[in-house]
PDB file of C-alpha atoms in Angstrom:
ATOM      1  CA  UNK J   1     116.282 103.793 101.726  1.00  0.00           C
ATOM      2  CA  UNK J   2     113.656 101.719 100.474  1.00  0.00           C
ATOM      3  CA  UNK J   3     113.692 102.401  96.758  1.00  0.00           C
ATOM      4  CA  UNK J   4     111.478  99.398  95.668  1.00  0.00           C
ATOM      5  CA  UNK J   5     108.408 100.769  97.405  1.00  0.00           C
ATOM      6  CA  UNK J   6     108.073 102.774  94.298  1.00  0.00           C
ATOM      7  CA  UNK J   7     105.736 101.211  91.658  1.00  0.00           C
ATOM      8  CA  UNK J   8     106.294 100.303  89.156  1.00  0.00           C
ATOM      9  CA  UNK J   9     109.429  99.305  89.273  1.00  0.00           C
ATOM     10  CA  UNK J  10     111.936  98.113  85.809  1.00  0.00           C
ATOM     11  CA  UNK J  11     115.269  96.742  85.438  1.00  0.00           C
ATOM     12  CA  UNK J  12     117.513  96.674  82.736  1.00  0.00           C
ATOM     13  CA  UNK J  13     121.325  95.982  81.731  1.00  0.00           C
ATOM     14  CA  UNK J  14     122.489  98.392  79.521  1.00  0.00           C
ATOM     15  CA  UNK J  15     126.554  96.518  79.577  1.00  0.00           C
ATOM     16  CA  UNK J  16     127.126  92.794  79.710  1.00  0.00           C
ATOM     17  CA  UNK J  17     130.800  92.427  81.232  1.00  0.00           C
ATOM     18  CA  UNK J  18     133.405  93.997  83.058  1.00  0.00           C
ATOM     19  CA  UNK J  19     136.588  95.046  82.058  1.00  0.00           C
ATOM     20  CA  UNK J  20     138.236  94.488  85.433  1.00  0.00           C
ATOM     21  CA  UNK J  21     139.840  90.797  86.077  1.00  0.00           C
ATOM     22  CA  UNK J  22     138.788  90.428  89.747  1.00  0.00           C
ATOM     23  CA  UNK J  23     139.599  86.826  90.644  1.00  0.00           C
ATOM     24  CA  UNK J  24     136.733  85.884  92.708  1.00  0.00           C
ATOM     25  CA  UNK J  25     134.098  87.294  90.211  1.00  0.00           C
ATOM     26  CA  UNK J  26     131.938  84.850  88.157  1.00  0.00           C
ATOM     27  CA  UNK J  27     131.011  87.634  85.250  1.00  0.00           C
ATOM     28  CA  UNK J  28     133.499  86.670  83.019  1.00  0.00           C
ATOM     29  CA  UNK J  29     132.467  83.060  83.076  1.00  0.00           C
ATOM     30  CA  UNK J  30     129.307  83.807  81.685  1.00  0.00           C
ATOM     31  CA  UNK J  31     130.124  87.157  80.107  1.00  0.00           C
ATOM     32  CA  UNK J  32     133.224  86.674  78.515  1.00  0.00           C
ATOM     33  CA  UNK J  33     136.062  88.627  78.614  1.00  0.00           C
ATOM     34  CA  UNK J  34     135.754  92.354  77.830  1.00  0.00           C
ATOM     35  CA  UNK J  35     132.005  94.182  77.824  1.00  0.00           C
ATOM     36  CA  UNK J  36     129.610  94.244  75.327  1.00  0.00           C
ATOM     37  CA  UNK J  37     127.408  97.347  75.535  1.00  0.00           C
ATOM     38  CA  UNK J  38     124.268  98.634  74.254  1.00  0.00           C
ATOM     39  CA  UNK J  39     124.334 102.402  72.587  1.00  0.00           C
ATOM     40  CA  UNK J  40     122.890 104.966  74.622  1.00  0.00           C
ATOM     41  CA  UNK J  41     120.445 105.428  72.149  1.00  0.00           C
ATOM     42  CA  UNK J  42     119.553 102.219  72.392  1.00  0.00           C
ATOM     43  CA  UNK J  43     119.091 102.119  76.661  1.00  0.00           C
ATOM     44  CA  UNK J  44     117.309 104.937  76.307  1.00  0.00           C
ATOM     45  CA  UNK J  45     114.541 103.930  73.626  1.00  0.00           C
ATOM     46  CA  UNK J  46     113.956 100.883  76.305  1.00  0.00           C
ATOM     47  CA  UNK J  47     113.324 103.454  79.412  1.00  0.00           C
ATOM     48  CA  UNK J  48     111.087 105.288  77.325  1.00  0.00           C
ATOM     49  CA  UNK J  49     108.931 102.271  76.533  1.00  0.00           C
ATOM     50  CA  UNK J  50     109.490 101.421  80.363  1.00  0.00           C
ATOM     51  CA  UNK J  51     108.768 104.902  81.140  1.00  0.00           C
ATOM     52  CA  UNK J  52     106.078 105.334  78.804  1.00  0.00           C
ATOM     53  CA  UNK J  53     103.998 102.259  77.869  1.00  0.00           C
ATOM     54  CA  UNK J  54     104.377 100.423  81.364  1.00  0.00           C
ATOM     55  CA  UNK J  55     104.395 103.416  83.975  1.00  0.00           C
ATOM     56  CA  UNK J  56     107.878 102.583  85.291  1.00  0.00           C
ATOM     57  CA  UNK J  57     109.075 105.153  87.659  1.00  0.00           C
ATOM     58  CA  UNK J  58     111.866 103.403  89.638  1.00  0.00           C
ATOM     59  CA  UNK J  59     114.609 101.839  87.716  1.00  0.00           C
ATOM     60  CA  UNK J  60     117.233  99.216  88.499  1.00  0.00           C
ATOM     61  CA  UNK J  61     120.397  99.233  86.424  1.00  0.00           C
ATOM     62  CA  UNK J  62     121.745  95.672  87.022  1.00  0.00           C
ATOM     63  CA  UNK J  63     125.299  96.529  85.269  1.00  0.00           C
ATOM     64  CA  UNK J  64     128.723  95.296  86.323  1.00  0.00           C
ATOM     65  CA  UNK J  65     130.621  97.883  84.772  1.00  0.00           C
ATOM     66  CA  UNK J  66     127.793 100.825  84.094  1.00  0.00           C
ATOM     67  CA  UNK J  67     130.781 103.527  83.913  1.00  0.00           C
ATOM     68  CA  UNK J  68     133.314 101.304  81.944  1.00  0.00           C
ATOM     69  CA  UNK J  69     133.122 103.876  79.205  1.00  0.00           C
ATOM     70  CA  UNK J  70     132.775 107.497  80.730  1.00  0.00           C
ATOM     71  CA  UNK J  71     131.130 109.284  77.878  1.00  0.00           C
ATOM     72  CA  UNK J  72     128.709 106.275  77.212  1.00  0.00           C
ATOM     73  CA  UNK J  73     127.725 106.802  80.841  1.00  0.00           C
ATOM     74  CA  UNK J  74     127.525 110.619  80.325  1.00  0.00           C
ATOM     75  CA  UNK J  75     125.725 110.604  77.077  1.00  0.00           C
ATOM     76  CA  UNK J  76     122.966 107.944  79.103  1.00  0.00           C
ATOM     77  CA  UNK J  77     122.908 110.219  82.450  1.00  0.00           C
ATOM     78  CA  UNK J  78     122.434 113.588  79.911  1.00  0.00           C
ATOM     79  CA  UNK J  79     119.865 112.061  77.358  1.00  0.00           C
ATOM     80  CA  UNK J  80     117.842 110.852  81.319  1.00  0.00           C
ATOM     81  CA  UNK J  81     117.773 114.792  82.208  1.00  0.00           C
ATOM     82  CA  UNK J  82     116.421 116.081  78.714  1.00  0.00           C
ATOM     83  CA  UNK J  83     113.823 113.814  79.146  1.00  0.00           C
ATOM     84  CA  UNK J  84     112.407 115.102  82.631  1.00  0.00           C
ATOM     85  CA  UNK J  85     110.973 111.786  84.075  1.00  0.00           C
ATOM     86  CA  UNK J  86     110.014 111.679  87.318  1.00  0.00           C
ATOM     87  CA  UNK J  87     111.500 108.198  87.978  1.00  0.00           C
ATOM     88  CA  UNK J  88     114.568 107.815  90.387  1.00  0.00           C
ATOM     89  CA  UNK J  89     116.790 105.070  89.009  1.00  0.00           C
ATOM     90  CA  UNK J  90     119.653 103.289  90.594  1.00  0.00           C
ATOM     91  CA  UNK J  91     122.903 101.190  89.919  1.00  0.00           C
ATOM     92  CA  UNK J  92     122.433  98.539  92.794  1.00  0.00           C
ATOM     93  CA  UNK J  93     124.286  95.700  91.184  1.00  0.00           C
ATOM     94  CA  UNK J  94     127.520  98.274  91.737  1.00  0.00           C
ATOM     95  CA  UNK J  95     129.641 100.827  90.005  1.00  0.00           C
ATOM     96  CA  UNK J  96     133.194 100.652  89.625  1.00  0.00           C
ATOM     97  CA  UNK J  97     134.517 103.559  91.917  1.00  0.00           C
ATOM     98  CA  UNK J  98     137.553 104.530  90.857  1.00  0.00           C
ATOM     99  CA  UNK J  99     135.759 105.123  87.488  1.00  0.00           C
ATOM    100  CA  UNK J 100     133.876 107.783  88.731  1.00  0.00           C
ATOM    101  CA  UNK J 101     134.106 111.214  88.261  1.00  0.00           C
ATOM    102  CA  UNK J 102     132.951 114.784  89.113  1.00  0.00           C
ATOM    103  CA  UNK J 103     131.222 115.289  85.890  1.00  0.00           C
ATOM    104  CA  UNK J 104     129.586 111.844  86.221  1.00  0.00           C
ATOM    105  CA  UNK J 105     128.087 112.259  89.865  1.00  0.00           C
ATOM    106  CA  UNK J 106     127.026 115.184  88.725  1.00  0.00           C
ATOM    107  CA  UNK J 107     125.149 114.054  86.161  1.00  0.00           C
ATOM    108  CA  UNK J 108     124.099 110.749  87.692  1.00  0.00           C
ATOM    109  CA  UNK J 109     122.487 113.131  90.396  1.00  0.00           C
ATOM    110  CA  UNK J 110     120.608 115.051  88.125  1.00  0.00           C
ATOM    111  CA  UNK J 111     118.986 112.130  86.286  1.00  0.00           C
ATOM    112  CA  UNK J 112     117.898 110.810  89.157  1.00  0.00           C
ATOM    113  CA  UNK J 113     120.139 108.309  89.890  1.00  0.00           C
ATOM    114  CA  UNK J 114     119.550 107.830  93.926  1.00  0.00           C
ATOM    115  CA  UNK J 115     121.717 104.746  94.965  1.00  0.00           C
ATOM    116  CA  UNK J 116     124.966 103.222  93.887  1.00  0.00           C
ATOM    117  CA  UNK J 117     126.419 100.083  95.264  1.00  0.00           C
ATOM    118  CA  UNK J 118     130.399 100.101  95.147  1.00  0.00           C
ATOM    119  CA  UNK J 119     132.694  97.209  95.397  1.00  0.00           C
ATOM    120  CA  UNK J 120     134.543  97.402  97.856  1.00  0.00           C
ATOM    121  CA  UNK J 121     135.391  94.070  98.560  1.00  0.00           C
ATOM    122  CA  UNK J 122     138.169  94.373 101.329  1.00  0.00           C
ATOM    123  CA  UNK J 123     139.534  97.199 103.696  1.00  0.00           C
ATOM    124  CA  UNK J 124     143.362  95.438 103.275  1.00  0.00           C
ATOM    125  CA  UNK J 125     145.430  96.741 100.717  1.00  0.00           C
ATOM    126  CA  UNK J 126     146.975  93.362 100.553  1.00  0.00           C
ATOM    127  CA  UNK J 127     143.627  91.221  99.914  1.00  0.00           C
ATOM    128  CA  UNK J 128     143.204  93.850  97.147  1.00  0.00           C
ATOM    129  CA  UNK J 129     146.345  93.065  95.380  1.00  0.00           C
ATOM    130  CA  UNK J 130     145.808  89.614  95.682  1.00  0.00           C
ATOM    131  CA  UNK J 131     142.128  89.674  94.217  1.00  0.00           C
ATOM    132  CA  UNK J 132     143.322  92.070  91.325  1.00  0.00           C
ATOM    133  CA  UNK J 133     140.777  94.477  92.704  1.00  0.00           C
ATOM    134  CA  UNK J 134     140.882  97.516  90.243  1.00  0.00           C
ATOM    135  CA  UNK J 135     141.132  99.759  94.213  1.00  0.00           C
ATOM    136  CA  UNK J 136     143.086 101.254  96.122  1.00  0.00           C
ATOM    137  CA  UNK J 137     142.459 102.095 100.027  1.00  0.00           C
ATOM    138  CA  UNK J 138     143.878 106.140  98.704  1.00  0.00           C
ATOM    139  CA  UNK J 139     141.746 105.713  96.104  1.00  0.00           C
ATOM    140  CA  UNK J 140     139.133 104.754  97.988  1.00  0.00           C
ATOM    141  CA  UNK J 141     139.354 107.438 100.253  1.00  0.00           C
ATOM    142  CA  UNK J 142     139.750 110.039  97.933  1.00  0.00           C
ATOM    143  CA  UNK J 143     136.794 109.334  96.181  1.00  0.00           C
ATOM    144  CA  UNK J 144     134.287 108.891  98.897  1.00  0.00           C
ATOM    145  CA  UNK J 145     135.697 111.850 100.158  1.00  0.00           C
ATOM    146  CA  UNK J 146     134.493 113.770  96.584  1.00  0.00           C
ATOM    147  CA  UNK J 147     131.383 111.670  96.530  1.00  0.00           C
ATOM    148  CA  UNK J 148     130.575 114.143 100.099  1.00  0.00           C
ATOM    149  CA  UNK J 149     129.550 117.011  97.369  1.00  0.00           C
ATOM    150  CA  UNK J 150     126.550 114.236  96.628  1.00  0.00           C
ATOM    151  CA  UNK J 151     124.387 113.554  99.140  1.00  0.00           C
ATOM    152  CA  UNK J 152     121.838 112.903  97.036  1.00  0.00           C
ATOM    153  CA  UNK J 153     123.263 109.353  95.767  1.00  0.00           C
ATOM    154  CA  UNK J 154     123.250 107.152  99.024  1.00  0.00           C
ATOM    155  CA  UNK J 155     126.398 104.439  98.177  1.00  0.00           C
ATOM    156  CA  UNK J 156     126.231 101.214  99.524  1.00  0.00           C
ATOM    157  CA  UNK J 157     129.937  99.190  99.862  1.00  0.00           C
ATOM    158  CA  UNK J 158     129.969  95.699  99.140  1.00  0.00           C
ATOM    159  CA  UNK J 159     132.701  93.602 101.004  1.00  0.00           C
ATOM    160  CA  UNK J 160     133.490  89.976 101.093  1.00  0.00           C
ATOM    161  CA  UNK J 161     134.532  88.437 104.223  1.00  0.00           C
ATOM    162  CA  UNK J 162     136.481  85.043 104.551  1.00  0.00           C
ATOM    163  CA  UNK J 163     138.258  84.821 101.079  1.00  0.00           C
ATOM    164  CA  UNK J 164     140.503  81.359 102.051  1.00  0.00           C
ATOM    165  CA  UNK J 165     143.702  83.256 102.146  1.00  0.00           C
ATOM    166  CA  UNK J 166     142.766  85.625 104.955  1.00  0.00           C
ATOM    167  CA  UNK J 167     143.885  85.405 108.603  1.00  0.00           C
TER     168      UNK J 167
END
């Protein structure tokens, strides 16, 4: 998928922060601890001057923690469909997975969300406890496995290789 081909193209954060404590992750060294978030309200008077004034019709969300709060997600994904854009947007920067559910996939498909990028980080359940990685390899599973009923979002894992501890 080549979703920057589409012009124009916007990107906005919508969340500063993550609430997860990963210990390899430099957000909360210039975030702070916690998130700070923008009402939907907010995020979505800035797409429609993006959408509106500058003929943006591809949209990168550059969030850590988009889905941190599930009805702040919701309410963004719902107030995106009563609009009717034709944009496609995306969360490339990555979407915590085991905060996602039906309701939201469903609604991230039908506002056009096309692409999510999910942490994965490591396949060993081990290199996940020791990174306080909010995941489990069940978990994991599970989810992808529900994520099947949405092959309209293409997800893209994210893995580090050759944290100092592994063998």
């Amino acid at each position: 998928l080549n979703f920057q081909n589409i012009k124009p193209y916007g990107i906005i954060q919508t969340v500063r922060g993550c609430i997860a404590r990963c210990t390899f992750c430099s957000v909360r060294n210039f975030n702070g601890l916690g998130v700070r978030p923008r009402s939907p309200e907010k995020v979505l008077e800035e797409i429609d001057i993006l959408y509106h004034q500058f003929g943006v019709r591809f949209l990168e969300i550059v969030d850590d923690d988009f889905s941190y709060d599930h009805d702040r997600a919701i309410a963004i994904c719902q107030g995106l469909i009563k609009r009717k854009y034709d944009m496609v947007w995306c969360l490339a920067n990555g979407i915590r997975l085991m905060t996602i559910t039906e309701e939201l996939a469903e609604n991230l498909v039908a506002s056009g969300c096309r692409l999510i990028a999910v942490g994965v980080e490591s396949g060993n359940k081990d290199i996940l406890h020791k990174i306080k990685k909010p995941l489990t390899l069940p978990g994991l599973y599970k989810k992808m496995e529900m994520m099947k009923k949405y092959p309209e979002i293409y997800i893209r894992g994210n893995f580090i290789v050759g944290f100092p501890f592994e063998n």
